Amino acid sequence: MDEVKDKHMQNKIKGIVAQWLQKIQSLNRKQVVKSGIVLVIILFVIFIGIRLTRQMRVSIRQSQINEVATDAFQTTKKLTLIPYGELDEMVSKKAALSVLFVSPQAKNYQKIFQLINEKESELNRIIYVYPLVYDVQTTEMQYKLASSEATFVFFQKGVQKKQFTYASLKKPTTELIPEMNRLPMWNITDNESN
């Protein structure tokens, strides 16, 4: 029974293809060339439109993240914002990387940045900040963290080596900076290659 349906479907497709071939053959050469050029132009415009839309979306999201994040840590040089869409690349390419994943809606968002700003001189590394604003569920699953908590993660050669949350600290005001300093391999610089 299925074979009969398959043959019937194949015959139908062959008929449609044959009709199109007849229509194409009936057109004169100039019409075919014009139609081809129009088709190429349409495809090119669609392609450019898609690329521009993606670039605009990334640009808009980055400016929104900058606006949210800059207010929290304008004054410290020990915090660096990871540009939107570049997290995976940074994790895989840097020999060592300490990242703070934090949502602007997290309970202790302002406290964390205020504490880091106050004790910046005690911090022995640059902490990269990845605000959990877009693609939150994907980031949570990929890096095994919860957006409701500020999570510090250390990566070595693209592999997650250590993780702790702000909420896991008993006395964050005295324990945060020492705990961040205990993240391994703090002396690897950005200039070292994998």
Short mmCIF file of N, CA and C in Angstrom, two decimals:
data_model
loop_
_atom_site.label_atom_id
_atom_site.label_comp_id
_atom_site.label_asym_id
_atom_site.label_seq_id
_atom_site.Cartn_x
_atom_site.Cartn_y
_atom_site.Cartn_z
N MET A 1 0.83 -1.20 0.00
CA MET A 1 0.00 0.00 0.00
C MET A 1 0.88 1.27 0.00
N ASP A 2 1.95 1.24 0.84
CA ASP A 2 2.85 2.38 0.91
C ASP A 2 3.60 2.58 -0.41
N GLU A 3 3.92 1.48 -1.08
CA GLU A 3 4.63 1.57 -2.35
C GLU A 3 3.76 2.27 -3.39
N VAL A 4 2.48 1.98 -3.38
CA VAL A 4 1.55 2.60 -4.33
C VAL A 4 1.48 4.11 -4.07
N LYS A 5 1.43 4.49 -2.78
CA LYS A 5 1.39 5.90 -2.43
C LYS A 5 2.69 6.59 -2.84
N ASP A 6 3.83 5.91 -2.60
CA ASP A 6 5.13 6.47 -2.98
C ASP A 6 5.22 6.68 -4.48
N LYS A 7 4.77 5.70 -5.26
CA LYS A 7 4.82 5.82 -6.72
C LYS A 7 3.90 6.94 -7.18
N HIS A 8 2.73 7.03 -6.57
CA HIS A 8 1.78 8.08 -6.94
C HIS A 8 2.41 9.46 -6.65
N MET A 9 3.07 9.58 -5.48
CA MET A 9 3.71 10.85 -5.10
C MET A 9 4.86 11.16 -6.06
N GLN A 10 5.66 10.16 -6.42
CA GLN A 10 6.76 10.36 -7.36
C GLN A 10 6.24 10.82 -8.72
N ASN A 11 5.17 10.20 -9.19
CA ASN A 11 4.57 10.60 -10.48
C ASN A 11 4.06 12.04 -10.41
N LYS A 12 3.47 12.41 -9.29
CA LYS A 12 2.96 13.76 -9.12
C LYS A 12 4.11 14.78 -9.18
N ILE A 13 5.22 14.46 -8.48
CA ILE A 13 6.38 15.34 -8.47
C ILE A 13 6.99 15.45 -9.86
N LYS A 14 7.09 14.31 -10.56
CA LYS A 14 7.61 14.32 -11.93
C LYS A 14 6.75 15.20 -12.83
N GLY A 15 5.44 15.12 -12.65
CA GLY A 15 4.53 15.94 -13.45
C GLY A 15 4.73 17.42 -13.20
N ILE A 16 4.91 17.80 -11.93
CA ILE A 16 5.13 19.22 -11.59
C ILE A 16 6.45 19.70 -12.17
N VAL A 17 7.50 18.88 -12.05
CA VAL A 17 8.80 19.24 -12.60
C VAL A 17 8.71 19.39 -14.12
N ALA A 18 8.00 18.47 -14.77
CA ALA A 18 7.85 18.53 -16.23
C ALA A 18 7.13 19.82 -16.64
N GLN A 19 6.09 20.21 -15.89
CA GLN A 19 5.37 21.44 -16.20
C GLN A 19 6.29 22.66 -16.09
N TRP A 20 7.10 22.70 -15.04
CA TRP A 20 8.03 23.81 -14.87
C TRP A 20 9.06 23.85 -15.98
N LEU A 21 9.56 22.69 -16.36
CA LEU A 21 10.53 22.63 -17.45
C LEU A 21 9.91 23.14 -18.75
N GLN A 22 8.67 22.79 -19.01
CA GLN A 22 7.98 23.26 -20.22
C GLN A 22 7.83 24.78 -20.19
N LYS A 23 7.47 25.32 -19.03
CA LYS A 23 7.31 26.77 -18.91
C LYS A 23 8.64 27.48 -19.15
N ILE A 24 9.71 26.92 -18.58
CA ILE A 24 11.03 27.53 -18.76
C ILE A 24 11.45 27.48 -20.22
N GLN A 25 11.19 26.35 -20.89
CA GLN A 25 11.57 26.20 -22.29
C GLN A 25 10.76 27.12 -23.18
N SER A 26 9.52 27.40 -22.79
CA SER A 26 8.67 28.25 -23.61
C SER A 26 9.09 29.72 -23.52
N LEU A 27 9.77 30.08 -22.44
CA LEU A 27 10.25 31.46 -22.33
C LEU A 27 11.42 31.67 -23.28
N ASN A 28 11.54 32.87 -23.78
CA ASN A 28 12.71 33.11 -24.63
C ASN A 28 13.92 33.41 -23.74
N ARG A 29 15.06 33.39 -24.34
CA ARG A 29 16.33 33.52 -23.60
C ARG A 29 16.41 34.82 -22.79
N LYS A 30 15.93 35.93 -23.33
CA LYS A 30 15.98 37.20 -22.63
C LYS A 30 15.14 37.16 -21.36
N GLN A 31 13.98 36.54 -21.44
CA GLN A 31 13.12 36.45 -20.26
C GLN A 31 13.78 35.60 -19.17
N VAL A 32 14.45 34.53 -19.55
CA VAL A 32 15.13 33.67 -18.58
C VAL A 32 16.25 34.44 -17.89
N VAL A 33 17.04 35.20 -18.69
CA VAL A 33 18.13 35.98 -18.11
C VAL A 33 17.58 37.04 -17.16
N LYS A 34 16.53 37.75 -17.57
CA LYS A 34 15.92 38.77 -16.71
C LYS A 34 15.39 38.14 -15.42
N SER A 35 14.72 37.02 -15.54
CA SER A 35 14.18 36.34 -14.35
C SER A 35 15.30 35.90 -13.43
N GLY A 36 16.39 35.39 -14.01
CA GLY A 36 17.54 34.97 -13.20
C GLY A 36 18.17 36.13 -12.46
N ILE A 37 18.32 37.27 -13.16
CA ILE A 37 18.90 38.46 -12.53
C ILE A 37 18.01 38.95 -11.40
N VAL A 38 16.72 39.00 -11.65
CA VAL A 38 15.77 39.44 -10.62
C VAL A 38 15.84 38.51 -9.40
N LEU A 39 15.90 37.21 -9.65
CA LEU A 39 15.99 36.24 -8.56
C LEU A 39 17.27 36.44 -7.75
N VAL A 40 18.38 36.64 -8.42
CA VAL A 40 19.66 36.86 -7.73
C VAL A 40 19.59 38.14 -6.89
N ILE A 41 19.01 39.19 -7.43
CA ILE A 41 18.90 40.45 -6.70
C ILE A 41 18.01 40.27 -5.46
N ILE A 42 16.90 39.59 -5.63
CA ILE A 42 15.99 39.35 -4.50
C ILE A 42 16.70 38.56 -3.40
N LEU A 43 17.40 37.49 -3.79
CA LEU A 43 18.13 36.69 -2.80
C LEU A 43 19.21 37.50 -2.11
N PHE A 44 19.91 38.38 -2.85
CA PHE A 44 20.94 39.22 -2.28
C PHE A 44 20.34 40.19 -1.26
N VAL A 45 19.22 40.81 -1.61
CA VAL A 45 18.56 41.76 -0.70
C VAL A 45 18.10 41.05 0.57
N ILE A 46 17.56 39.85 0.43
CA ILE A 46 17.12 39.08 1.60
C ILE A 46 18.32 38.76 2.49
N PHE A 47 19.43 38.32 1.89
CA PHE A 47 20.63 37.98 2.63
C PHE A 47 21.16 39.20 3.41
N ILE A 48 21.26 40.34 2.73
CA ILE A 48 21.73 41.57 3.37
C ILE A 48 20.79 41.98 4.50
N GLY A 49 19.49 41.87 4.27
CA GLY A 49 18.50 42.21 5.30
C GLY A 49 18.66 41.37 6.55
N ILE A 50 18.89 40.09 6.36
CA ILE A 50 19.08 39.19 7.51
C ILE A 50 20.34 39.56 8.27
N ARG A 51 21.43 39.81 7.56
CA ARG A 51 22.70 40.18 8.22
C ARG A 51 22.57 41.49 8.99
N LEU A 52 21.94 42.48 8.37
CA LEU A 52 21.77 43.77 9.04
C LEU A 52 20.90 43.63 10.28
N THR A 53 19.85 42.84 10.19
CA THR A 53 18.97 42.62 11.33
C THR A 53 19.73 41.99 12.49
N ARG A 54 20.54 41.00 12.21
CA ARG A 54 21.34 40.34 13.26
C ARG A 54 22.32 41.33 13.88
N GLN A 55 23.00 42.10 13.05
CA GLN A 55 23.98 43.06 13.57
C GLN A 55 23.30 44.13 14.42
N MET A 56 22.15 44.59 13.98
CA MET A 56 21.42 45.60 14.75
C MET A 56 20.97 45.02 16.09
N ARG A 57 20.50 43.77 16.09
CA ARG A 57 20.05 43.14 17.33
C ARG A 57 21.21 43.03 18.32
N VAL A 58 22.37 42.59 17.84
CA VAL A 58 23.55 42.47 18.71
C VAL A 58 23.94 43.84 19.24
N SER A 59 23.94 44.84 18.38
CA SER A 59 24.32 46.20 18.79
C SER A 59 23.35 46.76 19.83
N ILE A 60 22.06 46.57 19.61
CA ILE A 60 21.05 47.06 20.56
C ILE A 60 21.20 46.35 21.90
N ARG A 61 21.36 45.03 21.86
CA ARG A 61 21.50 44.27 23.11
C ARG A 61 22.76 44.70 23.85
N GLN A 62 23.86 44.90 23.13
CA GLN A 62 25.10 45.32 23.79
C GLN A 62 24.93 46.68 24.45
N SER A 63 24.29 47.62 23.78
CA SER A 63 24.11 48.95 24.37
C SER A 63 23.21 48.88 25.59
N GLN A 64 22.19 48.01 25.57
CA GLN A 64 21.32 47.86 26.73
C GLN A 64 22.09 47.24 27.90
N ILE A 65 22.91 46.25 27.62
CA ILE A 65 23.72 45.62 28.67
C ILE A 65 24.71 46.63 29.23
N ASN A 66 25.34 47.41 28.36
CA ASN A 66 26.29 48.44 28.82
C ASN A 66 25.60 49.42 29.76
N GLU A 67 24.40 49.81 29.41
CA GLU A 67 23.66 50.77 30.22
C GLU A 67 23.36 50.21 31.61
N VAL A 68 22.94 48.95 31.65
CA VAL A 68 22.61 48.31 32.93
C VAL A 68 23.88 48.09 33.75
N ALA A 69 24.92 47.60 33.11
CA ALA A 69 26.13 47.19 33.83
C ALA A 69 26.99 48.37 34.25
N THR A 70 27.08 49.38 33.43
CA THR A 70 28.00 50.48 33.71
C THR A 70 27.65 51.18 35.00
N ASP A 71 26.38 51.28 35.30
CA ASP A 71 25.98 51.93 36.55
C ASP A 71 26.53 51.19 37.75
N ALA A 72 26.62 49.87 37.67
CA ALA A 72 27.04 49.07 38.81
C ALA A 72 28.54 49.12 39.06
N PHE A 73 29.35 49.15 38.01
CA PHE A 73 30.80 49.11 38.26
C PHE A 73 31.59 50.07 37.39
N GLN A 74 31.20 51.31 37.42
CA GLN A 74 31.88 52.34 36.66
C GLN A 74 33.29 52.62 37.17
N THR A 75 33.50 52.55 38.44
CA THR A 75 34.73 53.08 39.01
C THR A 75 35.88 52.09 39.13
N THR A 76 35.64 50.80 39.05
CA THR A 76 36.72 49.84 39.26
C THR A 76 37.37 49.40 37.96
N LYS A 77 38.66 49.17 38.02
CA LYS A 77 39.40 48.68 36.86
C LYS A 77 39.56 47.17 36.92
N LYS A 78 39.09 46.55 37.98
CA LYS A 78 39.23 45.11 38.16
C LYS A 78 38.05 44.34 37.57
N LEU A 79 37.04 45.06 37.10
CA LEU A 79 35.88 44.42 36.48
C LEU A 79 35.81 44.80 35.01
N THR A 80 35.63 43.81 34.15
CA THR A 80 35.53 44.05 32.72
C THR A 80 34.28 43.37 32.18
N LEU A 81 33.49 44.11 31.44
CA LEU A 81 32.26 43.58 30.87
C LEU A 81 32.58 42.71 29.65
N ILE A 82 32.01 41.53 29.60
CA ILE A 82 32.15 40.67 28.42
C ILE A 82 31.13 41.13 27.40
N PRO A 83 31.56 41.48 26.20
CA PRO A 83 30.61 41.93 25.17
C PRO A 83 29.57 40.85 24.86
N TYR A 84 28.36 41.29 24.57
CA TYR A 84 27.28 40.38 24.27
C TYR A 84 27.67 39.46 23.11
N GLY A 85 27.44 38.17 23.29
CA GLY A 85 27.71 37.19 22.25
C GLY A 85 29.14 36.70 22.18
N GLU A 86 30.03 37.20 23.05
CA GLU A 86 31.44 36.81 22.99
C GLU A 86 31.88 35.92 24.15
N LEU A 87 30.95 35.52 25.01
CA LEU A 87 31.30 34.71 26.18
C LEU A 87 31.94 33.38 25.78
N ASP A 88 31.29 32.62 24.91
CA ASP A 88 31.80 31.30 24.54
C ASP A 88 33.20 31.39 23.93
N GLU A 89 33.40 32.39 23.10
CA GLU A 89 34.71 32.57 22.46
C GLU A 89 35.79 32.90 23.49
N MET A 90 35.46 33.78 24.43
CA MET A 90 36.43 34.14 25.47
C MET A 90 36.79 32.94 26.33
N VAL A 91 35.76 32.17 26.72
CA VAL A 91 35.99 31.00 27.57
C VAL A 91 36.90 30.00 26.86
N SER A 92 36.68 29.79 25.57
CA SER A 92 37.46 28.78 24.85
C SER A 92 38.87 29.27 24.49
N LYS A 93 39.07 30.57 24.31
CA LYS A 93 40.36 31.06 23.84
C LYS A 93 41.33 31.49 24.93
N LYS A 94 40.81 31.95 26.07
CA LYS A 94 41.70 32.43 27.12
C LYS A 94 42.25 31.26 27.93
N ALA A 95 43.52 31.37 28.32
CA ALA A 95 44.14 30.32 29.12
C ALA A 95 43.46 30.19 30.47
N ALA A 96 43.09 31.32 31.06
CA ALA A 96 42.41 31.33 32.35
C ALA A 96 41.47 32.53 32.38
N LEU A 97 40.32 32.33 32.98
CA LEU A 97 39.31 33.37 32.96
C LEU A 97 38.41 33.23 34.18
N SER A 98 38.24 34.31 34.93
CA SER A 98 37.32 34.34 36.06
C SER A 98 36.12 35.18 35.65
N VAL A 99 34.93 34.58 35.72
CA VAL A 99 33.72 35.25 35.24
C VAL A 99 32.68 35.33 36.35
N LEU A 100 32.08 36.50 36.48
CA LEU A 100 30.94 36.70 37.38
C LEU A 100 29.70 36.71 36.51
N PHE A 101 28.85 35.70 36.68
CA PHE A 101 27.56 35.64 36.01
C PHE A 101 26.54 36.23 36.98
N VAL A 102 25.87 37.29 36.57
CA VAL A 102 24.94 37.94 37.48
C VAL A 102 23.80 38.61 36.71
N SER A 103 22.62 38.46 37.25
CA SER A 103 21.44 39.12 36.68
C SER A 103 21.27 40.46 37.39
N PRO A 104 20.90 41.51 36.66
CA PRO A 104 20.65 42.80 37.31
C PRO A 104 19.50 42.71 38.34
N GLN A 105 18.69 41.66 38.24
CA GLN A 105 17.60 41.47 39.19
C GLN A 105 18.02 40.61 40.39
N ALA A 106 19.26 40.16 40.40
CA ALA A 106 19.73 39.32 41.51
C ALA A 106 19.65 40.10 42.82
N LYS A 107 19.39 39.36 43.89
CA LYS A 107 19.17 39.96 45.20
C LYS A 107 20.31 40.89 45.65
N ASN A 108 21.54 40.46 45.48
CA ASN A 108 22.69 41.22 45.99
C ASN A 108 23.48 41.93 44.90
N TYR A 109 22.86 42.21 43.79
CA TYR A 109 23.55 42.79 42.63
C TYR A 109 24.36 44.03 43.01
N GLN A 110 23.72 45.02 43.59
CA GLN A 110 24.41 46.27 43.95
C GLN A 110 25.45 46.05 45.04
N LYS A 111 25.14 45.19 46.02
CA LYS A 111 26.08 44.93 47.12
C LYS A 111 27.40 44.35 46.60
N ILE A 112 27.30 43.42 45.66
CA ILE A 112 28.50 42.77 45.11
C ILE A 112 29.42 43.81 44.49
N PHE A 113 28.88 44.64 43.64
CA PHE A 113 29.70 45.63 42.95
C PHE A 113 30.21 46.71 43.90
N GLN A 114 29.41 47.07 44.87
CA GLN A 114 29.85 48.04 45.87
C GLN A 114 31.03 47.47 46.66
N LEU A 115 30.92 46.20 47.05
CA LEU A 115 31.99 45.54 47.81
C LEU A 115 33.28 45.44 46.99
N ILE A 116 33.15 45.07 45.73
CA ILE A 116 34.34 44.97 44.86
C ILE A 116 34.96 46.34 44.65
N ASN A 117 34.13 47.36 44.47
CA ASN A 117 34.64 48.72 44.31
C ASN A 117 35.41 49.17 45.56
N GLU A 118 34.88 48.87 46.73
CA GLU A 118 35.51 49.28 47.98
C GLU A 118 36.83 48.55 48.24
N LYS A 119 36.89 47.27 47.84
CA LYS A 119 38.06 46.46 48.15
C LYS A 119 38.86 46.08 46.90
N GLU A 120 38.79 46.92 45.90
CA GLU A 120 39.46 46.66 44.63
C GLU A 120 40.96 46.41 44.81
N SER A 121 41.60 47.13 45.69
CA SER A 121 43.05 46.99 45.87
C SER A 121 43.43 45.61 46.41
N GLU A 122 42.51 44.91 47.04
CA GLU A 122 42.78 43.59 47.59
C GLU A 122 42.61 42.48 46.55
N LEU A 123 41.98 42.80 45.45
CA LEU A 123 41.67 41.79 44.43
C LEU A 123 42.90 41.56 43.55
N ASN A 124 43.28 40.29 43.37
CA ASN A 124 44.52 39.98 42.64
C ASN A 124 44.29 39.61 41.17
N ARG A 125 43.16 39.87 40.63
CA ARG A 125 42.87 39.51 39.24
C ARG A 125 41.76 40.40 38.68
N ILE A 126 41.63 40.33 37.37
CA ILE A 126 40.50 40.97 36.70
C ILE A 126 39.36 39.96 36.68
N ILE A 127 38.19 40.41 37.03
CA ILE A 127 37.00 39.58 36.97
C ILE A 127 36.17 40.07 35.78
N TYR A 128 35.85 39.14 34.91
CA TYR A 128 35.00 39.47 33.77
C TYR A 128 33.55 39.28 34.19
N VAL A 129 32.71 40.23 33.81
CA VAL A 129 31.30 40.21 34.20
C VAL A 129 30.45 39.89 32.99
N TYR A 130 29.57 38.90 33.17
CA TYR A 130 28.62 38.55 32.12
C TYR A 130 27.22 38.73 32.68
N PRO A 131 26.56 39.86 32.38
CA PRO A 131 25.21 40.09 32.88
C PRO A 131 24.22 39.10 32.25
N LEU A 132 23.43 38.48 33.09
CA LEU A 132 22.42 37.53 32.61
C LEU A 132 21.16 38.30 32.25
N VAL A 133 21.14 38.80 31.02
CA VAL A 133 20.02 39.59 30.53
C VAL A 133 19.35 38.88 29.36
N TYR A 134 20.14 38.41 28.40
CA TYR A 134 19.64 37.71 27.23
C TYR A 134 20.14 36.27 27.23
N ASP A 135 19.41 35.40 26.59
CA ASP A 135 19.78 33.98 26.47
C ASP A 135 20.07 33.37 27.85
N VAL A 136 19.27 33.75 28.83
CA VAL A 136 19.53 33.36 30.22
C VAL A 136 19.42 31.84 30.40
N GLN A 137 18.35 31.25 29.89
CA GLN A 137 18.17 29.80 30.08
C GLN A 137 19.30 29.00 29.43
N THR A 138 19.71 29.40 28.25
CA THR A 138 20.80 28.72 27.55
C THR A 138 22.09 28.83 28.37
N THR A 139 22.38 30.01 28.89
CA THR A 139 23.58 30.23 29.69
C THR A 139 23.53 29.42 30.98
N GLU A 140 22.36 29.40 31.62
CA GLU A 140 22.20 28.61 32.85
C GLU A 140 22.49 27.14 32.60
N MET A 141 21.94 26.60 31.54
CA MET A 141 22.15 25.19 31.23
C MET A 141 23.60 24.91 30.85
N GLN A 142 24.16 25.74 29.99
CA GLN A 142 25.51 25.51 29.49
C GLN A 142 26.56 25.58 30.58
N TYR A 143 26.41 26.54 31.51
CA TYR A 143 27.42 26.75 32.54
C TYR A 143 26.98 26.26 33.92
N LYS A 144 25.85 25.60 33.99
CA LYS A 144 25.34 24.98 35.22
C LYS A 144 25.29 25.98 36.37
N LEU A 145 24.46 27.00 36.19
CA LEU A 145 24.30 28.02 37.22
C LEU A 145 22.85 28.48 37.25
N ALA A 146 22.51 29.24 38.27
CA ALA A 146 21.15 29.77 38.42
C ALA A 146 21.19 31.28 38.29
N SER A 147 20.31 31.83 37.48
CA SER A 147 20.32 33.27 37.25
C SER A 147 19.88 34.05 38.49
N SER A 148 19.24 33.39 39.42
CA SER A 148 18.79 34.08 40.63
C SER A 148 19.94 34.37 41.59
N GLU A 149 21.11 33.75 41.35
CA GLU A 149 22.26 33.94 42.22
C GLU A 149 23.45 34.47 41.43
N ALA A 150 24.24 35.32 42.06
CA ALA A 150 25.49 35.77 41.46
C ALA A 150 26.49 34.63 41.60
N THR A 151 27.02 34.18 40.46
CA THR A 151 27.91 33.01 40.46
C THR A 151 29.26 33.38 39.87
N PHE A 152 30.32 33.03 40.61
CA PHE A 152 31.69 33.24 40.16
C PHE A 152 32.20 31.92 39.63
N VAL A 153 32.72 31.92 38.39
CA VAL A 153 33.20 30.70 37.77
C VAL A 153 34.61 30.93 37.24
N PHE A 154 35.48 29.97 37.49
CA PHE A 154 36.83 30.03 36.96
C PHE A 154 36.96 29.00 35.85
N PHE A 155 37.45 29.44 34.68
CA PHE A 155 37.66 28.56 33.53
C PHE A 155 39.16 28.48 33.26
N GLN A 156 39.62 27.29 32.96
CA GLN A 156 41.00 27.09 32.55
C GLN A 156 40.99 26.35 31.22
N LYS A 157 41.53 27.00 30.19
CA LYS A 157 41.57 26.43 28.84
C LYS A 157 40.19 25.92 28.41
N GLY A 158 39.18 26.71 28.66
CA GLY A 158 37.82 26.40 28.22
C GLY A 158 37.05 25.45 29.10
N VAL A 159 37.66 24.96 30.18
CA VAL A 159 37.00 24.01 31.06
C VAL A 159 36.70 24.68 32.40
N GLN A 160 35.47 24.49 32.88
CA GLN A 160 35.08 25.06 34.16
C GLN A 160 35.77 24.29 35.28
N LYS A 161 36.58 25.00 36.09
CA LYS A 161 37.37 24.34 37.14
C LYS A 161 36.81 24.56 38.53
N LYS A 162 36.26 25.75 38.78
CA LYS A 162 35.76 26.06 40.12
C LYS A 162 34.60 27.04 40.00
N GLN A 163 33.67 26.92 40.95
CA GLN A 163 32.49 27.78 40.95
C GLN A 163 32.02 28.00 42.38
N PHE A 164 31.59 29.22 42.68
CA PHE A 164 30.93 29.48 43.97
C PHE A 164 29.94 30.62 43.77
N THR A 165 28.97 30.70 44.66
CA THR A 165 27.96 31.75 44.58
C THR A 165 28.16 32.75 45.73
N TYR A 166 27.68 33.94 45.51
CA TYR A 166 27.74 34.96 46.55
C TYR A 166 26.95 34.50 47.77
N ALA A 167 25.80 33.87 47.53
CA ALA A 167 24.93 33.40 48.62
C ALA A 167 25.57 32.29 49.44
N SER A 168 26.55 31.57 48.87
CA SER A 168 27.18 30.47 49.60
C SER A 168 28.17 30.97 50.66
N LEU A 169 28.51 32.25 50.62
CA LEU A 169 29.45 32.81 51.59
C LEU A 169 28.71 33.18 52.88
N LYS A 170 29.28 32.78 54.03
CA LYS A 170 28.64 33.08 55.31
C LYS A 170 28.72 34.57 55.64
N LYS A 171 29.88 35.16 55.39
CA LYS A 171 30.09 36.60 55.63
C LYS A 171 30.65 37.22 54.36
N PRO A 172 29.79 37.52 53.41
CA PRO A 172 30.27 38.02 52.11
C PRO A 172 31.16 39.25 52.20
N THR A 173 30.91 40.13 53.14
CA THR A 173 31.70 41.36 53.22
C THR A 173 33.16 41.08 53.52
N THR A 174 33.45 40.00 54.23
CA THR A 174 34.84 39.67 54.53
C THR A 174 35.36 38.48 53.71
N GLU A 175 34.47 37.67 53.16
CA GLU A 175 34.89 36.45 52.47
C GLU A 175 34.96 36.57 50.95
N LEU A 176 34.25 37.52 50.35
CA LEU A 176 34.15 37.57 48.89
C LEU A 176 35.51 37.76 48.22
N ILE A 177 36.23 38.78 48.58
CA ILE A 177 37.51 39.06 47.93
C ILE A 177 38.51 37.91 48.16
N PRO A 178 38.68 37.42 49.39
CA PRO A 178 39.60 36.28 49.56
C PRO A 178 39.17 35.05 48.74
N GLU A 179 37.87 34.82 48.66
CA GLU A 179 37.40 33.66 47.88
C GLU A 179 37.69 33.87 46.39
N MET A 180 37.51 35.08 45.91
CA MET A 180 37.83 35.37 44.51
C MET A 180 39.33 35.23 44.27
N ASN A 181 40.14 35.64 45.24
CA ASN A 181 41.59 35.53 45.10
C ASN A 181 42.06 34.07 45.15
N ARG A 182 41.28 33.19 45.77
CA ARG A 182 41.64 31.78 45.84
C ARG A 182 41.34 31.02 44.55
N LEU A 183 40.61 31.65 43.63
CA LEU A 183 40.37 30.97 42.36
C LEU A 183 41.73 30.65 41.75
N PRO A 184 41.91 29.47 41.20
CA PRO A 184 43.24 29.03 40.77
C PRO A 184 43.85 29.86 39.64
N MET A 185 45.15 29.76 39.55
CA MET A 185 45.95 30.30 38.45
C MET A 185 45.71 31.78 38.20
N TRP A 186 45.67 32.56 39.25
CA TRP A 186 45.39 33.98 39.10
C TRP A 186 46.48 34.72 38.34
N ASN A 187 47.67 34.13 38.26
CA ASN A 187 48.79 34.84 37.64
C ASN A 187 48.89 34.64 36.14
N ILE A 188 48.00 33.87 35.54
CA ILE A 188 48.00 33.75 34.08
C ILE A 188 47.50 35.06 33.49
N THR A 189 48.26 35.61 32.59
CA THR A 189 47.87 36.89 32.01
C THR A 189 47.15 36.69 30.70
N ASP A 190 46.54 37.73 30.23
CA ASP A 190 45.83 37.68 28.96
C ASP A 190 46.78 37.44 27.79
N ASN A 191 48.05 37.75 27.95
CA ASN A 191 48.99 37.59 26.86
C ASN A 191 49.42 36.16 26.63
N GLU A 192 49.25 35.31 27.62
CA GLU A 192 49.65 33.92 27.46
C GLU A 192 48.68 33.21 26.53
N SER A 193 49.18 32.36 25.70
CA SER A 193 48.30 31.63 24.77
C SER A 193 47.98 30.28 25.34
N ASN A 194 46.95 29.62 24.73
CA ASN A 194 46.56 28.29 25.17
C ASN A 194 47.64 27.38 24.81
#
